[in-house]
Short mmCIF file of C-alpha atoms and ligand atoms in Angstrom, two decimals:
data_model
loop_
_atom_site.label_atom_id
_atom_site.label_comp_id
_atom_site.label_asym_id
_atom_site.label_seq_id
_atom_site.Cartn_x
_atom_site.Cartn_y
_atom_site.Cartn_z
CA MET M 18 0.00 0.00 0.00
CA PRO M 19 1.31 3.53 -0.72
CA SER M 20 2.04 5.56 2.43
CA VAL M 21 -0.36 8.40 3.31
CA LEU M 22 2.00 10.99 1.81
CA GLU M 23 2.79 9.09 -1.36
CA LYS M 24 0.89 10.22 -4.46
CA THR M 25 -0.75 7.48 -6.48
CA ILE M 26 -1.94 7.61 -10.08
CA PHE M 27 -5.45 8.18 -8.69
CA GLU M 28 -4.41 11.63 -7.44
CA ASP M 29 -3.46 12.69 -10.98
CA PRO M 30 -5.72 15.67 -11.92
CA THR M 31 -6.39 14.21 -15.40
CA LEU M 32 -8.27 11.37 -13.77
CA ASN M 33 -10.49 13.83 -11.97
CA VAL M 34 -11.77 15.90 -14.90
CA ILE M 35 -14.81 13.79 -15.81
CA HIS M 36 -15.75 13.48 -12.13
CA LEU M 37 -15.33 17.25 -11.72
CA LEU M 38 -17.56 17.93 -14.73
CA ASN M 39 -20.23 15.70 -13.25
CA SER M 40 -19.94 16.99 -9.68
CA ILE M 41 -19.67 20.78 -10.13
CA SER M 42 -23.36 21.05 -11.07
CA SER M 43 -24.57 19.04 -8.08
CA GLU M 44 -22.44 21.23 -5.81
CA ASN M 45 -24.05 24.37 -7.28
CA PRO M 46 -27.66 23.35 -7.91
CA GLU M 47 -28.92 26.90 -8.50
CA ALA M 48 -26.24 27.78 -11.05
CA ILE M 49 -26.86 27.39 -14.79
CA SER M 50 -24.37 24.94 -16.23
CA LEU M 51 -22.58 25.37 -19.54
CA ALA M 52 -19.95 22.92 -18.32
CA SER M 53 -20.87 19.45 -19.40
CA GLY M 54 -20.98 18.39 -23.05
CA ARG M 55 -24.04 16.19 -22.58
CA PRO M 56 -26.44 15.76 -25.46
CA ASP M 57 -29.68 17.72 -25.09
CA ASP M 58 -32.13 16.27 -22.53
CA GLU M 59 -34.92 17.41 -24.89
CA GLN M 60 -33.56 15.03 -27.53
CA CYS M 61 -33.68 11.95 -25.28
CA ASP M 62 -36.25 9.78 -27.03
CA LEU M 63 -37.44 6.61 -25.29
CA SER M 64 -39.21 5.44 -28.43
CA LEU M 65 -35.81 4.76 -30.03
CA ILE M 66 -35.43 1.77 -27.70
CA ASP M 67 -38.65 0.11 -28.91
CA LYS M 68 -38.02 1.04 -32.54
CA GLY M 69 -34.48 -0.34 -32.47
CA LEU M 70 -35.49 -3.58 -30.74
CA ALA M 71 -38.46 -4.17 -33.05
CA SER M 72 -36.32 -3.64 -36.12
CA TYR M 73 -33.56 -5.93 -34.81
CA THR M 74 -36.17 -8.59 -33.96
CA ARG M 75 -37.34 -8.59 -37.60
CA TYR M 76 -33.74 -8.80 -38.80
CA ALA M 77 -32.88 -11.68 -36.42
CA VAL M 78 -35.52 -13.92 -38.02
CA ASP M 79 -33.14 -14.35 -40.94
CA THR M 80 -30.07 -15.17 -38.85
CA GLU M 81 -28.89 -18.60 -37.80
CA HIS M 82 -29.50 -17.95 -34.07
CA SER M 83 -32.79 -17.46 -32.28
CA LEU M 84 -33.50 -13.99 -30.92
CA ALA M 85 -33.55 -15.48 -27.41
CA THR M 86 -30.02 -16.85 -27.82
CA LEU M 87 -28.75 -13.66 -29.42
CA LEU M 88 -30.10 -11.42 -26.66
CA CYS M 89 -30.00 -13.61 -23.56
CA GLN M 90 -26.80 -15.64 -23.95
CA TYR M 91 -23.17 -14.66 -23.59
CA GLY M 92 -22.33 -13.19 -26.98
CA LYS M 93 -19.44 -13.22 -29.42
CA THR M 94 -16.62 -11.05 -28.02
CA THR M 95 -16.30 -8.91 -31.15
CA GLY M 96 -20.04 -8.25 -31.14
CA ILE M 97 -23.25 -9.29 -32.88
CA ILE M 98 -23.79 -6.23 -35.10
CA ASN M 99 -20.36 -5.93 -36.77
CA GLY M 100 -21.77 -6.49 -40.26
CA ILE M 101 -24.40 -3.80 -39.66
CA ILE M 102 -21.78 -1.32 -38.41
CA ALA M 103 -19.57 -2.14 -41.42
CA GLU M 104 -22.49 -1.31 -43.74
CA HIS M 105 -23.16 1.90 -41.79
CA LEU M 106 -19.52 3.02 -42.11
CA GLN M 107 -19.68 2.39 -45.86
CA VAL M 108 -22.91 4.38 -46.23
CA ASP M 109 -22.12 7.36 -43.98
CA GLU M 110 -18.32 7.58 -44.16
CA GLY M 111 -17.34 5.82 -47.40
CA ILE M 112 -15.18 3.42 -45.38
CA LYS M 113 -14.83 0.02 -47.01
CA ILE M 114 -14.44 -2.75 -44.45
CA TYR M 115 -13.34 -6.05 -45.97
CA ASN M 116 -13.78 -8.15 -42.86
CA PRO M 117 -16.45 -7.03 -40.33
CA GLU M 118 -14.49 -8.98 -37.69
CA SER M 119 -11.93 -6.15 -37.76
CA ILE M 120 -14.63 -4.23 -35.87
CA VAL M 121 -14.98 -4.79 -32.14
CA VAL M 122 -18.26 -3.48 -30.73
CA CYS M 123 -17.45 -1.75 -27.44
CA MET M 124 -19.04 -0.10 -24.44
CA GLY M 125 -18.58 3.43 -25.74
CA PHE M 126 -15.51 5.28 -26.95
CA GLN M 127 -14.01 4.75 -23.52
CA GLU M 128 -13.73 0.98 -23.88
CA ALA M 129 -12.67 1.31 -27.53
CA ALA M 130 -9.78 3.55 -26.42
CA THR M 131 -8.81 1.20 -23.57
CA LEU M 132 -8.65 -1.86 -25.84
CA THR M 133 -6.79 0.02 -28.56
CA LEU M 134 -4.13 1.35 -26.20
CA LEU M 135 -3.71 -2.12 -24.70
CA SER M 136 -3.30 -3.63 -28.16
CA ILE M 137 -0.68 -1.10 -29.31
CA PHE M 138 1.38 -0.37 -26.20
CA GLU M 139 3.49 -2.99 -24.57
CA GLY M 140 6.46 -1.79 -22.57
CA SER M 141 7.85 1.42 -24.04
CA GLY M 142 6.47 3.87 -26.58
CA VAL M 143 4.91 7.30 -26.71
CA LEU M 144 1.34 8.49 -27.30
CA LEU M 145 1.17 11.94 -28.91
CA VAL M 146 -1.89 14.02 -28.02
CA PRO M 147 -2.90 17.61 -28.77
CA ASP M 148 -2.88 19.85 -25.71
CA PRO M 149 -5.48 20.68 -24.41
CA VAL M 150 -7.12 17.30 -25.04
CA PHE M 151 -10.19 15.22 -24.13
CA SER M 152 -9.36 13.68 -20.77
CA GLY M 153 -11.09 10.39 -21.68
CA ILE M 154 -7.98 9.44 -23.66
CA THR M 155 -5.28 10.84 -21.40
CA GLY M 156 -6.95 9.50 -18.25
CA ILE M 157 -6.99 5.92 -19.52
CA ALA M 158 -3.49 6.24 -21.01
CA LYS M 159 -2.24 7.32 -17.59
CA LEU M 160 -4.01 4.45 -15.86
CA LEU M 161 -2.29 2.10 -18.31
CA ARG M 162 1.06 3.79 -17.49
CA ILE M 163 1.61 4.87 -21.11
CA LYS M 164 3.98 7.75 -21.72
CA ILE M 165 1.99 10.69 -23.11
CA VAL M 166 3.64 13.56 -24.96
CA PRO M 167 1.30 16.55 -25.12
CA VAL M 168 1.78 18.76 -28.19
CA PRO M 169 0.41 22.34 -28.00
CA GLU M 170 -2.64 22.44 -30.28
CA ASP M 171 -1.13 25.04 -32.66
CA THR M 172 1.87 22.76 -33.21
CA PHE M 173 -0.35 19.68 -33.47
CA LEU M 174 -2.38 21.34 -36.24
CA ASP M 175 0.76 22.38 -38.15
CA PRO M 176 1.97 19.29 -40.07
CA SER M 177 5.62 20.34 -40.36
CA ALA M 178 5.81 21.35 -36.68
CA LEU M 179 4.20 18.05 -35.69
CA ARG M 180 6.69 16.15 -37.83
CA LYS M 181 9.52 17.93 -36.01
CA VAL M 182 8.11 16.91 -32.60
CA ALA M 183 7.92 13.26 -33.69
CA GLU M 184 11.41 13.36 -35.23
CA ASP M 185 12.92 15.01 -32.14
CA LEU M 186 11.40 12.35 -29.92
CA GLU M 187 12.71 9.56 -32.12
CA SER M 188 16.19 11.11 -32.25
CA ARG M 189 16.15 10.87 -28.44
CA GLY M 190 15.29 7.18 -28.67
CA GLU M 191 11.56 7.59 -27.89
CA LYS M 192 9.37 5.60 -30.28
CA VAL M 193 6.09 7.28 -31.20
CA LYS M 194 3.65 4.36 -31.31
CA ALA M 195 0.39 6.28 -31.69
CA LEU M 196 -1.23 9.67 -32.00
CA TYR M 197 -4.75 10.62 -30.84
CA ALA M 198 -6.78 13.06 -32.91
CA ILE M 199 -10.38 14.25 -33.10
CA SER M 200 -11.01 14.91 -36.78
CA ASP M 201 -14.09 17.09 -36.41
CA PHE M 202 -14.99 19.68 -33.75
CA SER M 203 -12.76 18.62 -30.92
CA ASN M 204 -13.45 18.57 -27.25
CA PRO M 205 -12.48 20.98 -25.66
CA THR M 206 -11.48 23.55 -28.32
CA ALA M 207 -13.99 22.72 -31.12
CA ASN M 208 -11.17 22.87 -33.72
CA SER M 209 -11.11 20.45 -36.67
CA LEU M 210 -8.39 18.97 -38.87
CA SER M 211 -8.46 20.24 -42.47
CA TYR M 212 -8.29 17.72 -45.34
CA GLU M 213 -4.61 18.64 -45.84
CA ASP M 214 -3.90 18.14 -42.10
CA ARG M 215 -5.48 14.69 -42.29
CA LYS M 216 -3.42 13.70 -45.33
CA ALA M 217 -0.24 15.04 -43.75
CA MET M 218 -0.94 13.17 -40.50
CA LEU M 219 -1.47 9.94 -42.43
CA SER M 220 1.79 10.35 -44.37
CA LEU M 221 3.67 11.03 -41.16
CA ALA M 222 2.14 7.92 -39.57
CA ASN M 223 3.13 5.83 -42.61
CA GLU M 224 6.61 7.27 -42.77
CA MET M 225 7.34 7.00 -39.05
CA ASN M 226 5.44 3.78 -38.56
CA PHE M 227 2.90 4.78 -35.93
CA PHE M 228 -0.88 4.48 -35.60
CA ILE M 229 -3.56 7.14 -35.49
CA LEU M 230 -6.41 6.82 -32.99
CA GLU M 231 -9.17 8.73 -34.77
CA ASP M 232 -12.10 9.89 -32.62
CA ASN M 233 -15.22 10.92 -34.54
CA ALA M 234 -17.63 11.51 -31.65
CA TYR M 235 -18.90 14.85 -33.01
CA SER M 236 -18.66 14.30 -36.78
CA TYR M 237 -22.43 14.26 -37.37
CA PHE M 238 -22.83 17.69 -35.82
CA ARG M 239 -21.67 19.93 -38.66
CA TYR M 240 -23.62 23.19 -38.89
CA GLU M 241 -21.90 24.67 -41.93
CA GLY M 242 -19.24 23.87 -44.51
CA ASP M 243 -18.61 20.64 -46.38
CA LYS M 244 -17.92 17.32 -44.72
CA ILE M 245 -14.23 16.36 -44.67
CA PRO M 246 -13.50 12.62 -45.09
CA LEU M 247 -12.33 10.78 -41.99
CA MET M 248 -8.69 9.67 -42.01
CA LYS M 249 -9.95 6.09 -41.82
CA SER M 250 -11.65 6.57 -45.19
CA ILE M 251 -8.54 8.12 -46.78
CA ASP M 252 -6.09 5.40 -45.69
CA SER M 253 -7.32 2.67 -43.38
CA SER M 254 -3.98 0.97 -42.85
CA ARG M 255 -2.66 3.27 -40.11
CA VAL M 256 -5.92 4.18 -38.41
CA PHE M 257 -7.88 2.76 -35.50
CA LEU M 258 -11.29 4.40 -35.79
CA LEU M 259 -12.72 4.85 -32.28
CA GLY M 260 -16.43 5.31 -32.76
CA SER M 261 -19.13 6.34 -30.32
CA PHE M 262 -22.92 6.33 -30.60
CA ALA M 263 -23.16 8.52 -27.47
CA LYS M 264 -24.02 11.70 -29.35
CA SER M 265 -25.41 10.23 -32.58
CA ILE M 266 -27.90 7.86 -30.86
CA PHE M 267 -27.80 8.32 -27.06
CA PRO M 268 -25.17 7.92 -24.34
CA GLY M 269 -27.26 5.70 -22.03
CA LEU M 270 -26.60 2.82 -24.42
CA ARG M 271 -22.83 3.06 -23.77
CA MET M 272 -22.24 1.92 -27.32
CA GLY M 273 -19.21 2.42 -29.53
CA TYR M 274 -16.73 0.43 -31.57
CA VAL M 275 -13.16 0.23 -32.75
CA VAL M 276 -12.18 -0.59 -36.31
CA ALA M 277 -8.64 -1.91 -36.43
CA PRO M 278 -6.34 -1.35 -39.43
CA GLU M 279 -6.95 -4.04 -42.00
CA ASN M 280 -3.85 -4.86 -43.95
CA ALA M 281 -2.28 -8.21 -44.51
CA GLY M 282 1.08 -8.73 -42.92
CA VAL M 283 0.49 -6.39 -40.00
CA ILE M 284 0.04 -7.92 -36.53
CA SER M 285 -3.57 -9.02 -36.08
CA PHE M 286 -4.78 -6.11 -33.99
CA SER M 287 -8.34 -7.44 -34.15
CA ALA M 288 -7.19 -10.56 -32.31
CA ARG M 289 -5.45 -8.46 -29.66
CA LEU M 290 -8.47 -6.20 -29.20
CA CYS M 291 -10.65 -9.25 -28.88
CA LYS M 292 -8.40 -10.95 -26.32
CA ALA M 293 -8.25 -7.80 -24.22
CA LYS M 294 -12.02 -7.38 -24.39
CA SER M 295 -12.66 -10.97 -23.39
CA LEU M 296 -10.91 -10.18 -20.10
CA ILE M 297 -12.39 -6.74 -19.49
CA THR M 298 -16.10 -6.75 -20.36
CA VAL M 299 -16.42 -10.20 -22.04
CA ASN M 300 -18.88 -8.83 -24.57
CA THR M 301 -20.91 -5.68 -25.11
CA PRO M 302 -24.50 -6.03 -23.82
CA ALA M 303 -26.52 -7.67 -26.59
CA LEU M 304 -29.63 -5.61 -25.80
CA CYS M 305 -27.76 -2.36 -26.45
CA GLN M 306 -26.23 -3.77 -29.62
CA ALA M 307 -29.67 -4.85 -30.82
CA ILE M 308 -31.06 -1.33 -30.34
CA VAL M 309 -28.18 0.25 -32.28
CA GLY M 310 -28.24 -2.45 -34.98
CA GLY M 311 -32.01 -2.16 -35.35
CA LEU M 312 -31.92 1.64 -35.59
CA LEU M 313 -29.19 1.46 -38.24
CA ILE M 314 -31.19 -1.04 -40.32
CA GLU M 315 -34.37 1.01 -39.85
CA ASN M 316 -32.54 4.09 -41.15
CA ASN M 317 -30.94 2.40 -44.16
CA TYR M 318 -27.62 2.18 -42.27
CA SER M 319 -27.28 5.95 -42.02
CA LEU M 320 -27.49 8.13 -38.92
CA LYS M 321 -27.79 11.36 -40.92
CA GLN M 322 -31.59 11.50 -41.06
CA LEU M 323 -31.97 10.45 -37.42
CA ASN M 324 -29.68 13.29 -36.37
CA GLN M 325 -31.16 15.96 -38.62
CA PRO M 326 -33.48 17.45 -35.95
CA ARG M 327 -30.57 17.48 -33.47
CA VAL M 328 -28.27 19.18 -35.96
CA LEU M 329 -30.89 21.89 -36.55
CA SER M 330 -31.45 22.39 -32.84
CA TYR M 331 -27.73 22.46 -31.92
CA ARG M 332 -27.01 24.85 -34.78
CA GLN M 333 -29.68 27.19 -33.42
CA LYS M 334 -28.20 26.95 -29.91
CA ARG M 335 -24.69 27.66 -31.22
CA ASN M 336 -25.93 30.68 -33.17
CA TYR M 337 -27.87 31.93 -30.18
CA MET M 338 -24.89 31.58 -27.86
CA ILE M 339 -22.77 33.58 -30.32
CA GLU M 340 -25.50 36.25 -30.50
CA CYS M 341 -25.54 36.48 -26.69
CA LEU M 342 -21.74 36.74 -26.58
CA GLU M 343 -21.83 39.52 -29.19
CA ARG M 344 -24.49 41.37 -27.20
CA GLU M 345 -22.81 41.02 -23.81
CA PHE M 346 -19.27 41.70 -25.05
CA PRO M 347 -19.67 44.35 -27.76
CA ILE M 348 -16.77 45.74 -29.77
CA LYS M 349 -15.49 48.91 -28.10
CA ALA M 350 -14.29 51.73 -30.33
CA GLY M 351 -10.50 51.78 -30.35
CA SER M 352 -9.95 48.72 -28.14
CA GLY M 353 -11.89 45.93 -29.91
CA ARG M 354 -13.28 43.18 -27.69
CA SER M 355 -11.82 42.28 -24.31
CA VAL M 356 -13.41 38.84 -24.56
CA THR M 357 -13.22 36.87 -27.82
CA TRP M 358 -14.40 33.43 -28.99
CA ASN M 359 -14.09 31.01 -31.87
CA HIS M 360 -16.88 30.22 -34.34
CA PRO M 361 -16.81 26.43 -34.68
CA GLU M 362 -18.46 24.90 -37.74
CA GLY M 363 -19.88 22.13 -35.57
CA GLY M 364 -19.70 20.20 -32.31
CA PHE M 365 -20.99 21.06 -28.85
CA PHE M 366 -18.57 23.77 -27.68
CA ILE M 367 -17.43 27.37 -28.08
CA ASN M 368 -14.06 28.38 -26.67
CA VAL M 369 -13.86 31.80 -25.11
CA GLN M 370 -10.68 33.78 -24.54
CA LEU M 371 -10.73 35.91 -21.36
CA PRO M 372 -8.43 38.80 -20.46
CA PHE M 373 -7.33 36.99 -17.25
CA THR M 374 -6.52 33.56 -15.90
CA PHE M 375 -9.52 31.28 -15.31
CA GLU M 376 -8.81 28.02 -13.57
CA TYR M 377 -10.38 25.70 -10.98
CA PHE M 378 -10.57 28.36 -8.24
CA GLU M 379 -12.20 30.87 -10.61
CA MET M 380 -14.69 28.26 -11.87
CA CYS M 381 -15.87 27.66 -8.29
CA GLU M 382 -15.99 31.40 -7.50
CA CYS M 383 -18.00 32.10 -10.68
CA ALA M 384 -20.42 29.22 -9.97
CA ARG M 385 -20.91 30.21 -6.32
CA ASN M 386 -21.21 33.96 -6.68
CA PHE M 387 -22.48 34.47 -10.24
CA LYS M 388 -24.55 31.31 -10.65
CA VAL M 389 -23.03 30.13 -13.89
CA ILE M 390 -20.79 27.11 -14.36
CA VAL M 391 -18.26 27.31 -17.18
CA PHE M 392 -15.35 24.92 -17.50
CA PRO M 393 -11.72 26.10 -17.65
CA THR M 394 -10.15 24.79 -20.87
CA SER M 395 -6.88 24.48 -18.95
CA LEU M 396 -8.31 21.57 -16.93
CA PHE M 397 -7.96 19.56 -20.14
CA SER M 398 -4.30 20.52 -20.48
CA LEU M 399 -1.35 18.46 -19.31
CA THR M 400 1.03 21.42 -19.51
CA ASN M 401 -1.08 24.26 -18.14
CA GLN M 402 -1.96 25.57 -21.61
CA ALA M 403 -5.02 27.70 -22.31
CA VAL M 404 -5.18 29.20 -18.80
CA THR M 405 -7.21 32.17 -20.05
CA GLN M 406 -9.77 30.09 -21.96
CA VAL M 407 -13.14 28.68 -20.99
CA ARG M 408 -15.11 25.98 -22.74
CA LEU M 409 -18.80 26.83 -23.10
CA SER M 410 -21.12 23.98 -23.95
CA PHE M 411 -24.41 24.88 -25.63
CA SER M 412 -25.67 21.34 -26.28
CA ASN M 413 -27.83 20.89 -23.19
CA ALA M 414 -28.93 24.44 -22.40
CA THR M 415 -32.19 26.11 -23.44
CA GLU M 416 -32.09 29.53 -25.11
CA SER M 417 -33.27 31.21 -21.93
CA GLU M 418 -30.56 29.43 -19.93
CA ILE M 419 -27.94 30.45 -22.51
CA LYS M 420 -29.09 34.08 -22.31
CA GLN M 421 -29.06 34.14 -18.51
CA ALA M 422 -25.74 32.25 -18.31
CA ILE M 423 -23.88 34.56 -20.71
CA GLY M 424 -25.30 37.57 -18.82
CA ASN M 425 -24.04 36.10 -15.53
CA LEU M 426 -20.65 35.39 -17.12
CA ARG M 427 -20.43 39.04 -18.21
CA ALA M 428 -21.21 40.15 -14.64
CA TYR M 429 -18.43 37.88 -13.32
CA ILE M 430 -15.93 39.15 -15.91
CA GLU M 431 -16.82 42.77 -15.11
CA SER M 432 -16.32 42.10 -11.41
CA ARG M 433 -12.84 40.77 -12.18
CA MET M 434 -11.94 43.72 -14.40
CA GLN M 435 -12.70 46.39 -11.80
C1 PLP T 11 -13.91 13.70 -27.59
C2 PLP T 11 -14.91 12.69 -27.16
N1 PLP T 11 -14.80 11.44 -27.61
C3 PLP T 11 -15.70 10.49 -27.27
C4 PLP T 11 -16.76 10.80 -26.45
C5 PLP T 11 -17.81 9.74 -26.17
O1 PLP T 11 -17.37 8.81 -25.31
P1 PLP T 11 -18.30 7.58 -24.85
O2 PLP T 11 -18.73 6.85 -26.08
O3 PLP T 11 -17.39 6.77 -23.99
O4 PLP T 11 -19.46 8.16 -24.10
C6 PLP T 11 -16.89 12.07 -25.91
C7 PLP T 11 -17.95 12.37 -24.95
O5 PLP T 11 -17.93 13.29 -24.19
C8 PLP T 11 -15.94 13.05 -26.30
O6 PLP T 11 -16.03 14.31 -25.86
#
């Protein structure tokens, strides 16, 4: 047992971020929260459960197993809806999957990431991540004792600068084994990779022999501009696609998947993923798989139509939040704006730049005294980057909450500027 004074991995702040996001609201029940990136409560639709199950029940009639066996027995480790997910990835993403068994159906992105890291990292090796970064990946990488090298986001998004980071590491004897990237509308900064960035990242991975862990959790939520192909659809051989149905169906299902690289001659990552899963969760709950599989079949394997009302509603919320920011923080003649923000083309977040440091202490002060909870972007950083930024989530707030919250944030900022 570690002594009382000894720090364990469980004291690492990265492991606390998701807990903090969930607990800050319950500690400040009267404050409006723009902290958590939950899908909209208004979009939770119980009828999807019945629809999905009914559709899967019809489909199962034509399979070799009875519905009772499929749903009630222990299931195949890789999953029971791999073929359906393969079809879905072809239809929505143009990804051709030759063997559906290269897909492992998982309990959300989080399990997909865990299995993937376990299958790639043994002993040494480095995981490159942008900084700030979604703590779901860094938290599990830390628990697995993987060496993480955070790369400031500006450098990460600049292909030649990123190449230099990887080359410098390798010249010091550190092997880059994988890189984690969110292609569209990242959490926390809402930035995306351009088509050129994606191509450059793939060439670097090929040249330097590492893998890309591609997270597409927010890809369906594009409010303007043209879709950019996922890296997995450009060159599958270096990419583990870590998929999640948390935002595109609903998070209560805890459903996701990983698609391993499929090229002959490379180690069988599917077999490794499968072995690891058989010892972690055995198999993903069949009932949840049936709902997802049924909904995909029901919607001709595409999630675009199902998400159309959500896209319209989130777009409206994003626009409204930007309107409120413009109203509360107007341009001042001569000095511009003291508070600025990005204008993401999609996703759940807007990143705001403040004229002062905003960290954990300030978040608590703002929640307690000004009744609005906004999350410091720096809490997602491993190197104390972005200390003057806050992540505002519009996904689960009503227009009246957004209006009130941005007004309260202005009052807090004014109090700090006096
Ligand atoms: C960047 C990112 N990836 C993935 C997910 C979804 O994870 P899961 O499927 O484990 O709920 C989230 C949810 O917050 C996220 O922000």
